[in-house]
Amino acid sequence: MHFLERARWWLGAAFRRRSRDREMREELTLHLEQATERLMARGLSAGEARALARRELGNLTLIEEEGRDARGIQWLESVSADARFAMRHFARRPLTAITIILVLALGIGVNAGIFSMIQAAMMRPAPGVPRNDALVRIRGTSLIRQEGRLQPRGLTQSELRTLASRRETFGAVAGWVSDDLVLDRGESRDPVTLVGQFVTPGYFSILGVRAALGAGLSASAPDAAGAELQAVVAHSVWVKELGGDSAIVGQSITINDIAVRVAGIAPPRFRGPVAGPGRPGIWLPIEARPVLSHGSGGVADQDSMVYQAVARLTPGATLERAATIASVVTRATVAHLGQDCCVHSSDVVWLRGDTEVARAGEKFVLATVLGGLGLLVLLVACTNVSALLIGAAVARRQEIAVRLSLGASRRRLIRQLVTESGMLALAGGALGLSLFWVVTRVLRSVIGADYTDFDPDFTTIGFTAAFALGVGIVFGLSPAFHATRAGLASVLKDSGAGATARSRLQRGFIIAQVALTQPMLIGVAVFVLGIASEADVVVAEAQGERVVSARFDLYRGAGTPAVREQRVRELMTRVVAVPGVAAVVHDASAYAIVDASADPADAPGGADPAFRVRVHLEGAAPGYFAAQGIRIVRGRDIERGDSIGRDMAGVIGSDLARQLFGTTDPLGKRIRTHSRRDGETRTAVVVGVYDSAQPTTRGSGPRIYSADGARWPRHAYLIRTTGPADAVMPAIKRVLRSDGTDLMPRTLETLAAREQQQRDEMLQVTGGAAGAGLLALFLASIGLYGVVSLAVGQRRREIGVRIALGAAPGRVVAMFYRSGVRLSVVGLAIGLPISTIALRVIVTSVPEMPSINVLPMAVVIAVVVIGVASVASWLPARRAATVDPVKVLRLE
Amino acid sequence: MTAKSGSLLQGTLDLIVLQLLRAEPTNGYDLTLRIQAISNEVLKVNAGSLYPALYRLERRGLIKAEWAETPNGRRAKVYSLSTAGKKHLAEQRESWERFSGALAAILRTS
């Protein structure tokens, strides 16, 4: 029979089972009637005829059974019967079923996510790029002679042009140059910075991407000077920054102060041919680059290494051939460039997954770590599920034994149990997949699409389904064998032939889980403390609201960085004149991390030169502390000329003063700084002490500030206002905008807002850790529950005997409860040192972390773990008290 | 199905059914009668063998089944030969004839 017909038959058999049965019965009834009529025609009475006809026909049920067999859907029926039976079973014990599904969903969901991530990083083209097996990326690389390291580089224009001329290999080549661009959205809204790609003709057609709205970039380049510039805008930028109105197509927007017509909107997910961060929000023809960069773009220069390139291979051309051509072209065109520093070369890779240079090793490590993590989570989930399944199977031993004794084959029973676990696994897989989908959606809205754009595709769904089914069968088989192994007599007698080795393994897993849970719980603790510590910062906020941090991008827009720096400086002199602005200073910047120690002559009580503190050396401008409203408790603020020769005049925090000089007056004391990196030793003379309880823009922690003009970041300023800065902000923005939007600062925010943002980010991170910690606790307690409940199930007879001999049910419960808690105590004993160390590392290495007292924290965590473990052990242990000795012992 | 002298050769029933259906579409009961009549009551096929055979042939796509009215107005399932069935029958008949010819030749030798 033809395959399709066969499939239709199966489907018909599966879905029309009932109607087929009815038809068969009808047919046999007719047969009977016709036979009866015929016999009556021969002269038999109606009764006799019917009886004879029946006899001739034989056993009706048997015929129907054989008929069904002949229809060939027996196995289908038994599977569906098993499935229905399983559903009834789950309905009776919904809690177990739900728990198993949840745990499996976690394990499978994590693995589906990891699979999808790895797949996106290795195999899939960038989001929004249709799959095309002829697409390649041509990458420029440079071997840095000194370091022996391979670095990515841009291709030159002549390289690109020569590559495009090799038509026998590269059917089409397109290149692009990425620049930061400023999109002006009018006076009322802040300009936004976008990554723009200036693309050569054919970019979109090679990738097979068509504009979702509008015609896209027209093929003919606007050669004539003053011709209208055009751009294609990314879908998300269109929605977020331009209001998502389709009328914008054909209208002008302002990019780098120049009017550009919107020629199209890119399809929703497309953000350039290369996945990952820094993806473009707008595309313009390459000819627009000199115009938009106000003449400073290096496109005219044949030898600027600025281009990235993709190509479509000619049918029949191989990747190896393409790579050979590319390196030949590179040798011919760029060999003369930068010969003393590096060797330039190029290669060709499929335009799939992550195509960045020098990422191969990283990719492997990432895949290994992620894969390992996924397997670990899966292993934990599966051992727990296995424990739960065995527990459930043991609880059903009698049912199974009865069915065995009634003649059910062991194979049949195993198949039924495996059907059950397979169904659970499939449900878990479906739930896990939806979990993964929801989580990526949430992540995307929180951290943006750059890292999270990997929707589960059909491969992922297929993988997950196959994976779930595999898990269900593998982890369902062993409980099924276990449950059906014992003979009827032994089960009914409950001789308790348990799988000791197995349960020992399981206990080991539980201990490991409890041990690993605690370091994760630190996340919860830090999370809670992070929220609690917000109250402390309020004091500084009043100051933070009056200080605005402005950071410019000197490498973006018109003119050289030096010219732009000058323009920024001029702008700043005008900002000082804005009413409400008290002062403008350069922000500080760290230039070295050194070991600081008190000069032996100045140290209190002789000297302890061995005592060193790691400090940051910061270059700060005069008036830096005053500008931030930070109190100087001793001495003075930074002044111009505080850096004289080798010795510095430094302002230090009260924390460092206390550490180095104790209670003595630090003013005039000398501090030795020693750089581990270059061995340089310098001396700083303390001229001022600031209140370290107030964090500076450089953060808290020991620091030495010194005026050192060469160190001030030229792009970062602090603007001090007399009142809350938000009121003055519009006026400041007006001034900053007056010299063109390309000079608008990259960030312009009050310190309070920045702090808030950092806190939010920290909350997100710790929130993630907390979630993982709670998950781990949940998984561990499920495992514990499973093990204790298995023990109770296996030892029913023993419990019965104990109760019959007079043991109080409460004591029996306590016995099992203790066995569960004992496991978690062992886990704690292993995990507590780990978590204590981890906690100490976190507290000492992350300066923003609120200071945490480690010991009470460890105790709190231990109490939480024991508490949860108690509940997880007590719930199944309680069941021991419900054992009826009469019932159990009657089976003896 | 029995013949007093032992059971029918495997596959023979299928051949008989196909051959009879080639002549004319028939329902299950009439098929039993016809087998008896044509074989001069030598072959008696009971329902327990016939219906599973019919379902098996239907599953293999050799025969088709349709519900139709019988002359006395009852709904009956009428089987008929499909194209694949005709081809199959021709093949089977040929191999059967070759087999029975050979067997006859062997039995003729004293």
PDB file of C-alpha atoms in Angstrom, chain A residues 1 9-10 20 23-24 26-28 30-31 33-38 56-57 63 66-72, chain B residues 27-30 32-33 44 46-48 51-52 54-56 58-61 67 70 72 74-77 79:
ATOM      1  CA  MET A   1       0.000   0.000   0.000  1.00  0.00           C
ATOM      2  CA  TRP A   9      -5.526   4.073   7.311  1.00  0.00           C
ATOM      3  CA  TRP A  10      -3.692   4.451  10.607  1.00  0.00           C
ATOM      4  CA  ARG A  20     -15.244   0.834  12.986  1.00  0.00           C
ATOM      5  CA  GLU A  23     -19.598  -1.242  11.676  1.00  0.00           C
ATOM      6  CA  MET A  24     -18.045  -4.589  12.407  1.00  0.00           C
ATOM      7  CA  GLU A  26     -23.451  -4.328  12.391  1.00  0.00           C
ATOM      8  CA  GLU A  27     -21.917  -6.488   9.720  1.00  0.00           C
ATOM      9  CA  LEU A  28     -21.876  -9.549  11.951  1.00  0.00           C
ATOM     10  CA  LEU A  30     -26.530  -8.814   9.422  1.00  0.00           C
ATOM     11  CA  HIS A  31     -24.658 -12.025   8.840  1.00  0.00           C
ATOM     12  CA  GLU A  33     -29.907 -12.350  10.437  1.00  0.00           C
ATOM     13  CA  GLN A  34     -29.311 -13.562   6.919  1.00  0.00           C
ATOM     14  CA  ALA A  35     -28.277 -16.983   8.207  1.00  0.00           C
ATOM     15  CA  THR A  36     -31.383 -17.146  10.409  1.00  0.00           C
ATOM     16  CA  GLU A  37     -33.651 -16.220   7.532  1.00  0.00           C
ATOM     17  CA  ARG A  38     -32.104 -18.843   5.366  1.00  0.00           C
ATOM     18  CA  GLU A  56     -22.521 -21.676  13.160  1.00  0.00           C
ATOM     19  CA  LEU A  57     -21.187 -18.188  13.579  1.00  0.00           C
ATOM     20  CA  ILE A  63     -14.443 -12.817  15.991  1.00  0.00           C
ATOM     21  CA  GLU A  66      -9.643 -11.213  15.634  1.00  0.00           C
ATOM     22  CA  GLY A  67     -11.183  -8.637  13.368  1.00  0.00           C
ATOM     23  CA  ARG A  68      -9.523  -5.869  15.323  1.00  0.00           C
ATOM     24  CA  ASP A  69      -6.284  -7.769  15.124  1.00  0.00           C
ATOM     25  CA  ALA A  70      -6.682  -8.058  11.389  1.00  0.00           C
ATOM     26  CA  ARG A  71      -7.265  -4.336  11.179  1.00  0.00           C
ATOM     27  CA  GLY A  72      -3.782  -4.084  12.638  1.00  0.00           C
TER      28      GLY A  72
ATOM     29  CA  ASN B  27     -21.283  -8.999   1.285  1.00  0.00           C
ATOM     30  CA  GLY B  28     -19.767 -11.300   3.881  1.00  0.00           C
ATOM     31  CA  TYR B  29     -22.694 -13.706   4.313  1.00  0.00           C
ATOM     32  CA  ASP B  30     -23.271 -14.195   0.605  1.00  0.00           C
ATOM     33  CA  THR B  32     -19.780 -17.824   2.681  1.00  0.00           C
ATOM     34  CA  LEU B  33     -22.736 -19.218   0.798  1.00  0.00           C
ATOM     35  CA  LYS B  44     -17.108 -24.499   4.475  1.00  0.00           C
ATOM     36  CA  ASN B  46     -16.905 -19.942   9.028  1.00  0.00           C
ATOM     37  CA  ALA B  47     -17.348 -16.307   9.917  1.00  0.00           C
ATOM     38  CA  GLY B  48     -14.495 -16.361  12.395  1.00  0.00           C
ATOM     39  CA  TYR B  51     -14.216 -11.572   8.444  1.00  0.00           C
ATOM     40  CA  PRO B  52     -10.650 -11.235   9.727  1.00  0.00           C
ATOM     41  CA  LEU B  54     -11.714  -9.573   4.708  1.00  0.00           C
ATOM     42  CA  TYR B  55     -10.344  -6.915   7.090  1.00  0.00           C
ATOM     43  CA  ARG B  56      -6.800  -8.009   6.388  1.00  0.00           C
ATOM     44  CA  GLU B  58      -8.996  -4.381   3.107  1.00  0.00           C
ATOM     45  CA  ARG B  59      -6.039  -3.159   5.122  1.00  0.00           C
ATOM     46  CA  ARG B  60      -3.662  -4.305   2.404  1.00  0.00           C
ATOM     47  CA  GLY B  61      -5.740  -2.338  -0.066  1.00  0.00           C
ATOM     48  CA  TRP B  67     -22.050   0.217   2.626  1.00  0.00           C
ATOM     49  CA  THR B  70     -29.348  -5.161  -0.095  1.00  0.00           C
ATOM     50  CA  ASN B  72     -34.523  -6.505   0.706  1.00  0.00           C
ATOM     51  CA  ARG B  74     -31.001  -3.710   4.539  1.00  0.00           C
ATOM     52  CA  ARG B  75     -27.698  -1.932   4.965  1.00  0.00           C
ATOM     53  CA  ALA B  76     -24.846  -4.275   4.196  1.00  0.00           C
ATOM     54  CA  LYS B  77     -21.148  -3.933   3.760  1.00  0.00           C
ATOM     55  CA  TYR B  79     -16.774  -5.819  -0.741  1.00  0.00           C
TER      56      TYR B  79
END
